[in-house]
Amino acid sequence: RDGLRHSSAVVRACCASALGALADPASLPFLRSLLDDRDPFVRMEAAHALATITGEAVFYEDHHAEQRLATP
């Protein structure tokens, strides 16, 4: 989970994706915090990971500041 605070957006996004693949519910608070990340790719990966783990759709803001929906 340390990678979620990395200075590189690519590392943060990859870590979010990996946590989604692991489907560890303990990661939910960390992934939720990434929904406010400054990088849109990180927000998207976090939303998809959250949707995968929770089985529920998750809204996130894309690079055009538009709301998108990540589905399980």
JSON list of C-alpha atoms in Angstrom, two decimals:
[
{"chain": "A", "resi": 1, "resn": "ARG", "atom": "CA", "xyz": [0.00, 0.00, 0.00]},
{"chain": "A", "resi": 2, "resn": "ASP", "atom": "CA", "xyz": [3.00, 2.30, 0.33]},
{"chain": "A", "resi": 3, "resn": "GLY", "atom": "CA", "xyz": [2.93, 2.76, -3.45]},
{"chain": "A", "resi": 4, "resn": "LEU", "atom": "CA", "xyz": [-0.41, 4.55, -3.17]},
{"chain": "A", "resi": 5, "resn": "ARG", "atom": "CA", "xyz": [1.48, 7.55, -1.77]},
{"chain": "A", "resi": 6, "resn": "HIS", "atom": "CA", "xyz": [4.29, 7.42, -4.35]},
{"chain": "A", "resi": 7, "resn": "SER", "atom": "CA", "xyz": [5.16, 10.62, -6.21]},
{"chain": "A", "resi": 8, "resn": "SER", "atom": "CA", "xyz": [4.62, 8.89, -9.57]},
{"chain": "A", "resi": 9, "resn": "ALA", "atom": "CA", "xyz": [1.04, 8.70, -10.79]},
{"chain": "A", "resi": 10, "resn": "VAL", "atom": "CA", "xyz": [1.91, 5.56, -12.76]},
{"chain": "A", "resi": 11, "resn": "VAL", "atom": "CA", "xyz": [3.02, 3.81, -9.59]},
{"chain": "A", "resi": 12, "resn": "ARG", "atom": "CA", "xyz": [-0.09, 4.94, -7.70]},
{"chain": "A", "resi": 13, "resn": "ALA", "atom": "CA", "xyz": [-2.36, 3.74, -10.51]},
{"chain": "A", "resi": 14, "resn": "CYS", "atom": "CA", "xyz": [-0.59, 0.37, -10.79]},
{"chain": "A", "resi": 15, "resn": "CYS", "atom": "CA", "xyz": [-0.85, -0.14, -7.04]},
{"chain": "A", "resi": 16, "resn": "ALA", "atom": "CA", "xyz": [-4.56, 0.67, -7.11]},
{"chain": "A", "resi": 17, "resn": "SER", "atom": "CA", "xyz": [-5.07, -1.82, -9.92]},
{"chain": "A", "resi": 18, "resn": "ALA", "atom": "CA", "xyz": [-3.11, -4.50, -8.05]},
{"chain": "A", "resi": 19, "resn": "LEU", "atom": "CA", "xyz": [-5.15, -3.96, -4.89]},
{"chain": "A", "resi": 20, "resn": "GLY", "atom": "CA", "xyz": [-8.30, -4.36, -6.93]},
{"chain": "A", "resi": 21, "resn": "ALA", "atom": "CA", "xyz": [-7.01, -7.65, -8.31]},
{"chain": "A", "resi": 22, "resn": "LEU", "atom": "CA", "xyz": [-6.22, -8.85, -4.80]},
{"chain": "A", "resi": 23, "resn": "ALA", "atom": "CA", "xyz": [-9.74, -7.86, -3.70]},
{"chain": "A", "resi": 24, "resn": "ASP", "atom": "CA", "xyz": [-8.64, -7.14, -0.13]},
{"chain": "A", "resi": 25, "resn": "PRO", "atom": "CA", "xyz": [-11.42, -5.27, 1.72]},
{"chain": "A", "resi": 26, "resn": "ALA", "atom": "CA", "xyz": [-8.80, -3.79, 4.07]},
{"chain": "A", "resi": 27, "resn": "SER", "atom": "CA", "xyz": [-7.63, -1.71, 1.09]},
{"chain": "A", "resi": 28, "resn": "LEU", "atom": "CA", "xyz": [-10.96, 0.10, 0.71]},
{"chain": "A", "resi": 29, "resn": "PRO", "atom": "CA", "xyz": [-10.08, 3.22, 2.76]},
{"chain": "A", "resi": 30, "resn": "PHE", "atom": "CA", "xyz": [-6.80, 3.64, 0.87]},
{"chain": "A", "resi": 31, "resn": "LEU", "atom": "CA", "xyz": [-8.50, 3.26, -2.50]},
{"chain": "A", "resi": 32, "resn": "ARG", "atom": "CA", "xyz": [-11.30, 5.67, -1.55]},
{"chain": "A", "resi": 33, "resn": "SER", "atom": "CA", "xyz": [-8.70, 8.33, -0.76]},
{"chain": "A", "resi": 34, "resn": "LEU", "atom": "CA", "xyz": [-7.36, 8.01, -4.32]},
{"chain": "A", "resi": 35, "resn": "LEU", "atom": "CA", "xyz": [-10.70, 9.10, -5.77]},
{"chain": "A", "resi": 36, "resn": "ASP", "atom": "CA", "xyz": [-9.46, 12.63, -4.99]},
{"chain": "A", "resi": 37, "resn": "ASP", "atom": "CA", "xyz": [-5.99, 12.12, -6.51]},
{"chain": "A", "resi": 38, "resn": "ARG", "atom": "CA", "xyz": [-4.74, 14.92, -8.77]},
{"chain": "A", "resi": 39, "resn": "ASP", "atom": "CA", "xyz": [-4.17, 12.44, -11.62]},
{"chain": "A", "resi": 40, "resn": "PRO", "atom": "CA", "xyz": [-7.23, 11.23, -13.56]},
{"chain": "A", "resi": 41, "resn": "PHE", "atom": "CA", "xyz": [-5.68, 7.85, -14.40]},
{"chain": "A", "resi": 42, "resn": "VAL", "atom": "CA", "xyz": [-5.13, 7.18, -10.70]},
{"chain": "A", "resi": 43, "resn": "ARG", "atom": "CA", "xyz": [-8.74, 8.14, -9.96]},
{"chain": "A", "resi": 44, "resn": "MET", "atom": "CA", "xyz": [-9.98, 5.78, -12.68]},
{"chain": "A", "resi": 45, "resn": "GLU", "atom": "CA", "xyz": [-7.89, 2.83, -11.46]},
{"chain": "A", "resi": 46, "resn": "ALA", "atom": "CA", "xyz": [-8.97, 3.44, -7.87]},
{"chain": "A", "resi": 47, "resn": "ALA", "atom": "CA", "xyz": [-12.63, 3.55, -8.89]},
{"chain": "A", "resi": 48, "resn": "HIS", "atom": "CA", "xyz": [-12.35, 0.30, -10.84]},
{"chain": "A", "resi": 49, "resn": "ALA", "atom": "CA", "xyz": [-10.55, -1.37, -7.95]},
{"chain": "A", "resi": 50, "resn": "LEU", "atom": "CA", "xyz": [-13.25, -0.20, -5.54]},
{"chain": "A", "resi": 51, "resn": "ALA", "atom": "CA", "xyz": [-15.99, -1.46, -7.87]},
{"chain": "A", "resi": 52, "resn": "THR", "atom": "CA", "xyz": [-14.26, -4.83, -8.14]},
{"chain": "A", "resi": 53, "resn": "ILE", "atom": "CA", "xyz": [-13.88, -5.23, -4.39]},
{"chain": "A", "resi": 54, "resn": "THR", "atom": "CA", "xyz": [-17.29, -3.93, -3.34]},
{"chain": "A", "resi": 55, "resn": "GLY", "atom": "CA", "xyz": [-19.32, -5.22, -6.26]},
{"chain": "A", "resi": 56, "resn": "GLU", "atom": "CA", "xyz": [-20.91, -1.76, -6.54]},
{"chain": "A", "resi": 57, "resn": "ALA", "atom": "CA", "xyz": [-20.59, 0.99, -9.13]},
{"chain": "A", "resi": 58, "resn": "VAL", "atom": "CA", "xyz": [-18.29, 3.87, -8.20]},
{"chain": "A", "resi": 59, "resn": "PHE", "atom": "CA", "xyz": [-18.27, 7.40, -9.63]},
{"chain": "A", "resi": 60, "resn": "TYR", "atom": "CA", "xyz": [-14.99, 9.18, -10.39]},
{"chain": "A", "resi": 61, "resn": "GLU", "atom": "CA", "xyz": [-13.96, 12.36, -12.17]},
{"chain": "A", "resi": 62, "resn": "ASP", "atom": "CA", "xyz": [-12.15, 11.96, -15.50]},
{"chain": "A", "resi": 63, "resn": "HIS", "atom": "CA", "xyz": [-9.54, 14.25, -17.10]},
{"chain": "A", "resi": 64, "resn": "HIS", "atom": "CA", "xyz": [-12.30, 16.56, -18.39]},
{"chain": "A", "resi": 65, "resn": "ALA", "atom": "CA", "xyz": [-13.73, 16.92, -14.87]},
{"chain": "A", "resi": 66, "resn": "GLU", "atom": "CA", "xyz": [-16.75, 14.86, -15.98]},
{"chain": "A", "resi": 67, "resn": "GLN", "atom": "CA", "xyz": [-18.31, 12.17, -13.82]},
{"chain": "A", "resi": 68, "resn": "ARG", "atom": "CA", "xyz": [-17.69, 8.60, -14.98]},
{"chain": "A", "resi": 69, "resn": "LEU", "atom": "CA", "xyz": [-18.93, 5.33, -13.58]},
{"chain": "A", "resi": 70, "resn": "ALA", "atom": "CA", "xyz": [-16.74, 2.32, -12.83]},
{"chain": "A", "resi": 71, "resn": "THR", "atom": "CA", "xyz": [-18.76, -0.88, -12.68]},
{"chain": "A", "resi": 72, "resn": "PRO", "atom": "CA", "xyz": [-17.88, -4.26, -11.18]}
]
